[in-house]
PDB file of N, CA and C in Angstrom:
ATOM      1  N   LEU A   1     103.581  73.187  88.998  1.00 75.00           N
ATOM      2  CA  LEU A   1     104.988  73.359  88.229  1.00 75.00           C
ATOM      3  C   LEU A   1     105.820  71.317  87.809  1.00 75.00           C
ATOM      4  N   ASP A   2     106.612  71.605  87.150  1.00 81.00           N
ATOM      5  CA  ASP A   2     107.075  70.060  86.373  1.00 81.00           C
ATOM      6  C   ASP A   2     108.549  69.656  87.603  1.00 81.00           C
ATOM      7  N   PRO A   3     108.218  68.835  87.861  1.00 78.00           N
ATOM      8  CA  PRO A   3     109.085  68.171  89.207  1.00 78.00           C
ATOM      9  C   PRO A   3     110.954  68.380  88.531  1.00 78.00           C
ATOM     10  N   SER A   4     110.994  68.322  87.617  1.00 84.00           N
ATOM     11  CA  SER A   4     112.287  68.850  87.151  1.00 84.00           C
ATOM     12  C   SER A   4     112.104  70.082  87.355  1.00 84.00           C
ATOM     13  N   GLU A   5     111.794  70.789  86.725  1.00 85.00           N
ATOM     14  CA  GLU A   5     112.076  72.499  87.229  1.00 85.00           C
ATOM     15  C   GLU A   5     112.030  72.934  88.999  1.00 85.00           C
ATOM     16  N   ILE A   6     111.532  71.849  89.637  1.00 84.00           N
ATOM     17  CA  ILE A   6     111.717  72.561  91.740  1.00 84.00           C
ATOM     18  C   ILE A   6     112.909  71.623  91.777  1.00 84.00           C
ATOM     19  N   GLY A   7     113.344  70.969  91.123  1.00 85.00           N
ATOM     20  CA  GLY A   7     114.771  70.043  91.956  1.00 85.00           C
ATOM     21  C   GLY A   7     114.411  69.272  93.390  1.00 85.00           C
ATOM     22  N   GLU A   8     115.503  68.772  93.991  1.00 87.00           N
ATOM     23  CA  GLU A   8     115.284  67.860  94.856  1.00 87.00           C
ATOM     24  C   GLU A   8     114.487  68.589  96.377  1.00 87.00           C
ATOM     25  N   PRO A   9     113.497  67.643  96.879  1.00 87.00           N
ATOM     26  CA  PRO A   9     113.001  68.522  97.923  1.00 87.00           C
ATOM     27  C   PRO A   9     113.770  68.676  99.205  1.00 87.00           C
ATOM     28  N   TYR A  10     113.238  69.967  99.680  1.00 88.00           N
ATOM     29  CA  TYR A  10     114.492  70.198 100.994  1.00 88.00           C
ATOM     30  C   TYR A  10     114.532  69.623 102.047  1.00 88.00           C
ATOM     31  N   MET A  11     112.590  69.206 102.368  1.00 90.00           N
ATOM     32  CA  MET A  11     112.550  68.333 103.548  1.00 90.00           C
ATOM     33  C   MET A  11     111.458  67.202 103.368  1.00 90.00           C
ATOM     34  N   GLU A  12     111.168  66.578 103.943  1.00 92.00           N
ATOM     35  CA  GLU A  12     110.095  65.418 103.617  1.00 92.00           C
ATOM     36  C   GLU A  12     109.330  65.166 105.081  1.00 92.00           C
ATOM     37  N   VAL A  13     108.048  65.247 105.255  1.00 92.00           N
ATOM     38  CA  VAL A  13     107.634  65.616 106.458  1.00 92.00           C
ATOM     39  C   VAL A  13     106.290  64.370 106.535  1.00 92.00           C
ATOM     40  N   GLU A  14     105.474  63.851 107.796  1.00 89.00           N
ATOM     41  CA  GLU A  14     104.495  63.191 107.564  1.00 89.00           C
ATOM     42  C   GLU A  14     104.000  63.725 108.552  1.00 89.00           C
ATOM     43  N   LEU A  15     103.100  64.303 108.576  1.00 88.00           N
ATOM     44  CA  LEU A  15     101.876  64.707 109.608  1.00 88.00           C
ATOM     45  C   LEU A  15     100.830  63.753 109.854  1.00 88.00           C
ATOM     46  N   GLU A  16     100.564  63.899 111.393  1.00 87.00           N
ATOM     47  CA  GLU A  16      99.569  63.475 112.534  1.00 87.00           C
ATOM     48  C   GLU A  16      97.908  63.902 111.903  1.00 87.00           C
ATOM     49  N   LYS A  17      96.900  63.827 112.022  1.00 85.00           N
ATOM     50  CA  LYS A  17      95.843  64.228 112.308  1.00 85.00           C
ATOM     51  C   LYS A  17      96.051  65.361 113.338  1.00 85.00           C
ATOM     52  N   GLY A  18      95.502  66.509 112.972  1.00 88.00           N
ATOM     53  CA  GLY A  18      95.687  67.791 113.347  1.00 88.00           C
ATOM     54  C   GLY A  18      96.859  68.652 113.581  1.00 88.00           C
ATOM     55  N   ASP A  19      97.805  67.978 112.911  1.00 91.00           N
ATOM     56  CA  ASP A  19      99.276  68.600 112.791  1.00 91.00           C
ATOM     57  C   ASP A  19      98.835  69.800 111.577  1.00 91.00           C
ATOM     58  N   VAL A  20      99.812  70.962 111.647  1.00 90.00           N
ATOM     59  CA  VAL A  20      99.762  72.045 110.925  1.00 90.00           C
ATOM     60  C   VAL A  20     101.573  71.883 110.677  1.00 90.00           C
ATOM     61  N   LEU A  21     101.190  72.492 109.450  1.00 90.00           N
ATOM     62  CA  LEU A  21     102.840  73.059 109.030  1.00 90.00           C
ATOM     63  C   LEU A  21     102.789  73.995 108.218  1.00 90.00           C
ATOM     64  N   TYR A  22     103.595  75.310 108.611  1.00 88.00           N
ATOM     65  CA  TYR A  22     103.753  76.516 108.116  1.00 88.00           C
ATOM     66  C   TYR A  22     104.825  76.781 107.033  1.00 88.00           C
ATOM     67  N   PHE A  23     104.509  76.710 106.370  1.00 85.00           N
ATOM     68  CA  PHE A  23     105.663  77.687 105.206  1.00 85.00           C
ATOM     69  C   PHE A  23     105.653  79.017 105.019  1.00 85.00           C
ATOM     70  N   PRO A  24     106.667  79.382 104.401  1.00 82.00           N
ATOM     71  CA  PRO A  24     106.814  80.991 104.636  1.00 82.00           C
ATOM     72  C   PRO A  24     106.266  81.269 102.956  1.00 82.00           C
ATOM     73  N   ARG A  25     106.103  82.333 102.629  1.00 77.00           N
ATOM     74  CA  ARG A  25     105.854  82.906 101.291  1.00 77.00           C
ATOM     75  C   ARG A  25     106.572  82.291 100.035  1.00 77.00           C
ATOM     76  N   GLY A  26     106.235  81.879  99.231  1.00 79.00           N
ATOM     77  CA  GLY A  26     107.458  81.726  98.047  1.00 79.00           C
ATOM     78  C   GLY A  26     107.629  80.236  98.030  1.00 79.00           C
ATOM     79  N   TRP A  27     107.198  79.074  99.371  1.00 84.00           N
ATOM     80  CA  TRP A  27     107.837  77.981  99.261  1.00 84.00           C
ATOM     81  C   TRP A  27     107.081  76.963  98.354  1.00 84.00           C
ATOM     82  N   ILE A  28     107.863  76.181  98.071  1.00 85.00           N
ATOM     83  CA  ILE A  28     107.000  75.224  96.713  1.00 85.00           C
ATOM     84  C   ILE A  28     106.558  73.983  97.956  1.00 85.00           C
ATOM     85  N   HIS A  29     105.137  73.455  97.372  1.00 84.00           N
ATOM     86  CA  HIS A  29     104.631  72.464  98.520  1.00 84.00           C
ATOM     87  C   HIS A  29     104.160  71.625  97.793  1.00 84.00           C
ATOM     88  N   HIS A  30     104.142  70.207  98.043  1.00 83.00           N
ATOM     89  CA  HIS A  30     103.506  69.052  97.171  1.00 83.00           C
ATOM     90  C   HIS A  30     103.481  68.425  98.495  1.00 83.00           C
ATOM     91  N   ALA A  31     102.124  68.105  98.456  1.00 84.00           N
ATOM     92  CA  ALA A  31     101.134  66.953  99.224  1.00 84.00           C
ATOM     93  C   ALA A  31     100.663  65.615  98.594  1.00 84.00           C
ATOM     94  N   GLU A  32     101.072  65.100  99.494  1.00 85.00           N
ATOM     95  CA  GLU A  32     100.542  63.227  98.921  1.00 85.00           C
ATOM     96  C   GLU A  32      99.965  63.220 100.215  1.00 85.00           C
ATOM     97  N   THR A  33      98.563  61.808  99.916  1.00 84.00           N
ATOM     98  CA  THR A  33      98.312  61.330 101.205  1.00 84.00           C
ATOM     99  C   THR A  33      98.551  59.670 101.402  1.00 84.00           C
ATOM    100  N   GLY A  34      98.653  59.104 102.767  1.00 81.00           N
ATOM    101  CA  GLY A  34      99.204  57.252 102.582  1.00 81.00           C
ATOM    102  C   GLY A  34      98.057  56.838 101.926  1.00 81.00           C
ATOM    103  N   ASP A  35      97.668  55.705 102.824  1.00 86.00           N
ATOM    104  CA  ASP A  35      96.259  54.729 101.885  1.00 86.00           C
ATOM    105  C   ASP A  35      95.366  55.300 102.854  1.00 86.00           C
ATOM    106  N   GLU A  36      94.979  56.278 103.700  1.00 82.00           N
ATOM    107  CA  GLU A  36      93.575  56.750 104.409  1.00 82.00           C
ATOM    108  C   GLU A  36      92.934  57.835 103.521  1.00 82.00           C
ATOM    109  N   ILE A  37      92.056  58.507 103.793  1.00 84.00           N
ATOM    110  CA  ILE A  37      91.604  59.453 103.035  1.00 84.00           C
ATOM    111  C   ILE A  37      92.453  60.798 103.869  1.00 84.00           C
ATOM    112  N   SER A  38      92.772  61.780 103.283  1.00 82.00           N
ATOM    113  CA  SER A  38      93.229  63.166 104.136  1.00 82.00           C
ATOM    114  C   SER A  38      92.340  64.289 103.457  1.00 82.00           C
ATOM    115  N   THR A  39      92.581  65.197 103.907  1.00 83.00           N
ATOM    116  CA  THR A  39      92.455  66.775 103.527  1.00 83.00           C
ATOM    117  C   THR A  39      93.620  67.314 103.676  1.00 83.00           C
ATOM    118  N   HIS A  40      94.006  68.127 102.450  1.00 80.00           N
ATOM    119  CA  HIS A  40      95.256  69.195 102.262  1.00 80.00           C
ATOM    120  C   HIS A  40      94.413  70.194 102.039  1.00 80.00           C
ATOM    121  N   ILE A  41      94.518  71.234 103.003  1.00 83.00           N
ATOM    122  CA  ILE A  41      94.127  72.736 102.666  1.00 83.00           C
ATOM    123  C   ILE A  41      95.101  73.920 102.713  1.00 83.00           C
ATOM    124  N   THR A  42      95.398  74.118 101.987  1.00 79.00           N
ATOM    125  CA  THR A  42      96.381  75.629 101.890  1.00 79.00           C
ATOM    126  C   THR A  42      95.929  76.546 102.303  1.00 79.00           C
ATOM    127  N   ILE A  43      96.171  77.611 103.044  1.00 79.00           N
ATOM    128  CA  ILE A  43      96.141  79.149 103.458  1.00 79.00           C
ATOM    129  C   ILE A  43      96.455  79.973 103.271  1.00 79.00           C
ATOM    130  N   SER A  44      96.465  80.891 102.280  1.00 76.00           N
ATOM    131  CA  SER A  44      97.244  82.079 102.421  1.00 76.00           C
ATOM    132  C   SER A  44      97.105  83.143 102.935  1.00 76.00           C
ATOM    133  N   THR A  45      97.943  83.470 103.844  1.00 75.00           N
ATOM    134  CA  THR A  45      97.379  84.436 104.730  1.00 75.00           C
ATOM    135  C   THR A  45      98.479  85.868 104.455  1.00 75.00           C
ATOM    136  N   TYR A  46      99.389  85.833 103.680  1.00 72.00           N
ATOM    137  CA  TYR A  46     100.363  86.706 103.223  1.00 72.00           C
ATOM    138  C   TYR A  46     100.208  87.126 101.979  1.00 72.00           C
ATOM    139  N   GLN A  47      99.197  87.343 101.260  1.00 73.00           N
ATOM    140  CA  GLN A  47      98.880  87.923 100.119  1.00 73.00           C
ATOM    141  C   GLN A  47      98.896  89.409  99.791  1.00 73.00           C
ATOM    142  N   LYS A  48      99.542  89.964  98.741  1.00 75.00           N
ATOM    143  CA  LYS A  48      99.216  91.641  98.799  1.00 75.00           C
ATOM    144  C   LYS A  48      99.849  92.504  99.646  1.00 75.00           C
ATOM    145  N   HIS A  49     100.678  92.009 100.418  1.00 78.00           N
ATOM    146  CA  HIS A  49     101.803  92.528 101.207  1.00 78.00           C
ATOM    147  C   HIS A  49     103.244  92.961 100.770  1.00 78.00           C
ATOM    148  N   THR A  50     103.225  93.342  99.628  1.00 84.00           N
ATOM    149  CA  THR A  50     104.434  94.313  98.932  1.00 84.00           C
ATOM    150  C   THR A  50     104.292  95.642  99.108  1.00 84.00           C
ATOM    151  N   TYR A  51     105.178  96.230  98.299  1.00 90.00           N
ATOM    152  CA  TYR A  51     105.191  97.341  98.361  1.00 90.00           C
ATOM    153  C   TYR A  51     104.208  98.305  96.994  1.00 90.00           C
ATOM    154  N   SER A  52     104.371  97.349  95.748  1.00 91.00           N
ATOM    155  CA  SER A  52     103.653  97.508  94.841  1.00 91.00           C
ATOM    156  C   SER A  52     102.107  97.394  95.091  1.00 91.00           C
ATOM    157  N   GLU A  53     101.604  96.642  96.166  1.00 88.00           N
ATOM    158  CA  GLU A  53     100.255  96.789  96.588  1.00 88.00           C
ATOM    159  C   GLU A  53     100.189  97.658  97.073  1.00 88.00           C
ATOM    160  N   LEU A  54     100.864  98.263  98.252  1.00 90.00           N
ATOM    161  CA  LEU A  54     101.046  99.359  99.202  1.00 90.00           C
ATOM    162  C   LEU A  54     100.815 100.604  98.136  1.00 90.00           C
ATOM    163  N   LEU A  55     101.830 100.694  97.489  1.00 94.00           N
ATOM    164  CA  LEU A  55     101.346 101.671  96.096  1.00 94.00           C
ATOM    165  C   LEU A  55     100.211 101.873  95.228  1.00 94.00           C
ATOM    166  N   LYS A  56      99.715 100.520  95.375  1.00 93.00           N
ATOM    167  CA  LYS A  56      98.310 100.583  94.458  1.00 93.00           C
ATOM    168  C   LYS A  56      97.324 101.383  95.408  1.00 93.00           C
ATOM    169  N   LEU A  57      97.471 101.408  96.936  1.00 92.00           N
ATOM    170  CA  LEU A  57      96.668 101.833  97.560  1.00 92.00           C
ATOM    171  C   LEU A  57      96.575 103.402  97.885  1.00 92.00           C
ATOM    172  N   ALA A  58      98.128 103.414  98.155  1.00 94.00           N
ATOM    173  CA  ALA A  58      98.601 104.713  98.897  1.00 94.00           C
ATOM    174  C   ALA A  58      98.153 105.377  97.651  1.00 94.00           C
ATOM    175  N   LEU A  59      99.188 105.805  96.033  1.00 95.00           N
ATOM    176  CA  LEU A  59      99.141 106.341  95.513  1.00 95.00           C
ATOM    177  C   LEU A  59      97.325 107.567  94.800  1.00 95.00           C
ATOM    178  N   PRO A  60      96.696 106.626  94.722  1.00 95.00           N
ATOM    179  CA  PRO A  60      95.534 107.251  94.417  1.00 95.00           C
ATOM    180  C   PRO A  60      94.850 108.247  95.614  1.00 95.00           C
ATOM    181  N   ILE A  61      94.915 107.495  96.757  1.00 95.00           N
ATOM    182  CA  ILE A  61      94.417 108.556  98.210  1.00 95.00           C
ATOM    183  C   ILE A  61      95.377 110.051  97.705  1.00 95.00           C
ATOM    184  N   ALA A  62      96.820 109.649  97.991  1.00 94.00           N
ATOM    185  CA  ALA A  62      97.986 111.061  97.449  1.00 94.00           C
ATOM    186  C   ALA A  62      97.282 112.018  96.476  1.00 94.00           C
ATOM    187  N   MET A  63      96.772 111.315  95.248  1.00 93.00           N
ATOM    188  CA  MET A  63      96.896 112.427  94.154  1.00 93.00           C
ATOM    189  C   MET A  63      95.226 113.326  94.654  1.00 93.00           C
ATOM    190  N   ARG A  64      94.018 112.148  95.224  1.00 93.00           N
ATOM    191  CA  ARG A  64      93.106 112.901  95.420  1.00 93.00           C
ATOM    192  C   ARG A  64      93.213 113.711  96.257  1.00 93.00           C
ATOM    193  N   GLU A  65      94.061 113.612  97.303  1.00 93.00           N
ATOM    194  CA  GLU A  65      94.130 114.738  98.138  1.00 93.00           C
ATOM    195  C   GLU A  65      94.921 115.820  98.048  1.00 93.00           C
ATOM    196  N   LEU A  66      96.247 115.660  96.592  1.00 92.00           N
ATOM    197  CA  LEU A  66      96.856 116.984  96.169  1.00 92.00           C
ATOM    198  C   LEU A  66      95.624 117.980  95.323  1.00 92.00           C
ATOM    199  N   GLU A  67      94.997 117.080  94.240  1.00 91.00           N
ATOM    200  CA  GLU A  67      94.013 117.239  93.421  1.00 91.00           C
ATOM    201  C   GLU A  67      93.059 118.562  94.685  1.00 91.00           C
ATOM    202  N   GLN A  68      93.016 118.348  95.562  1.00 92.00           N
ATOM    203  CA  GLN A  68      91.633 118.857  96.395  1.00 92.00           C
ATOM    204  C   GLN A  68      92.306 120.309  96.779  1.00 92.00           C
ATOM    205  N   SER A  69      93.789 120.053  97.190  1.00 93.00           N
ATOM    206  CA  SER A  69      94.047 121.267  97.823  1.00 93.00           C
ATOM    207  C   SER A  69      95.384 121.569  97.242  1.00 93.00           C
ATOM    208  N   ASN A  70      95.442 121.393  95.981  1.00 89.00           N
ATOM    209  CA  ASN A  70      96.042 122.051  95.125  1.00 89.00           C
ATOM    210  C   ASN A  70      95.370 122.708  93.770  1.00 89.00           C
ATOM    211  N   GLU A  71      94.834 124.025  93.672  1.00 90.00           N
ATOM    212  CA  GLU A  71      94.585 123.938  92.395  1.00 90.00           C
ATOM    213  C   GLU A  71      95.116 123.846  91.053  1.00 90.00           C
ATOM    214  N   GLU A  72      96.520 124.002  91.199  1.00 89.00           N
ATOM    215  CA  GLU A  72      97.653 124.113  89.589  1.00 89.00           C
ATOM    216  C   GLU A  72      97.511 122.480  89.179  1.00 89.00           C
ATOM    217  N   HIS A  73      97.595 121.521  90.264  1.00 86.00           N
ATOM    218  CA  HIS A  73      97.290 120.265  89.706  1.00 86.00           C
ATOM    219  C   HIS A  73      96.202 119.897  88.786  1.00 86.00           C
ATOM    220  N   ARG A  74      94.988 120.655  89.367  1.00 87.00           N
ATOM    221  CA  ARG A  74      93.451 120.539  88.448  1.00 87.00           C
ATOM    222  C   ARG A  74      93.510 120.539  87.220  1.00 87.00           C
ATOM    223  N   ARG A  75      94.375 121.609  86.822  1.00 89.00           N
ATOM    224  CA  ARG A  75      94.380 122.374  85.116  1.00 89.00           C
ATOM    225  C   ARG A  75      94.837 121.606  84.124  1.00 89.00           C
ATOM    226  N   GLY A  76      94.551 122.029  82.941  1.00 91.00           N
ATOM    227  CA  GLY A  76      95.191 121.273  82.103  1.00 91.00           C
ATOM    228  C   GLY A  76      96.686 121.432  81.823  1.00 91.00           C
ATOM    229  N   LEU A  77      97.253 120.165  81.341  1.00 91.00           N
ATOM    230  CA  LEU A  77      98.767 120.107  80.797  1.00 91.00           C
ATOM    231  C   LEU A  77      98.760 121.082  79.728  1.00 91.00           C
ATOM    232  N   PRO A  78      99.338 121.757  79.603  1.00 91.00           N
ATOM    233  CA  PRO A  78     100.374 122.508  78.586  1.00 91.00           C
ATOM    234  C   PRO A  78     100.089 121.921  77.078  1.00 91.00           C
ATOM    235  N   LEU A  79      99.903 122.030  75.624  1.00 92.00           N
ATOM    236  CA  LEU A  79     100.225 121.182  75.035  1.00 92.00           C
ATOM    237  C   LEU A  79     101.443 120.609  74.401  1.00 92.00           C
ATOM    238  N   SER A  80     102.296 121.587  74.695  1.00 93.00           N
ATOM    239  CA  SER A  80     104.084 121.476  74.675  1.00 93.00           C
ATOM    240  C   SER A  80     104.164 119.649  75.550  1.00 93.00           C
ATOM    241  N   VAL A  81     103.564 119.612  76.006  1.00 88.00           N
ATOM    242  CA  VAL A  81     103.569 117.949  76.850  1.00 88.00           C
ATOM    243  C   VAL A  81     103.495 117.071  76.159  1.00 88.00           C
ATOM    244  N   PHE A  82     102.105 117.101  75.169  1.00 87.00           N
ATOM    245  CA  PHE A  82     102.226 115.949  74.287  1.00 87.00           C
ATOM    246  C   PHE A  82     102.935 116.181  72.580  1.00 87.00           C
TER     247      PHE A  82
END
């Protein structure tokens, strides 16, 4: 993202060796190093925890169970539907 689109920083922090900083989902962050070599690792642990992702998993399962348990749902659609 272009810095002009983000706006002013909410906070600035300086981390020491071994520190960990947590950002809630959706927070934009920008890391810079000082004079020393540094490693910046971003680990996302909250991906695909949305209602959309839940429905992508649950609906196919529900449809398979419905098809198996109810013959009516396995029949062809009437031509008038199209």
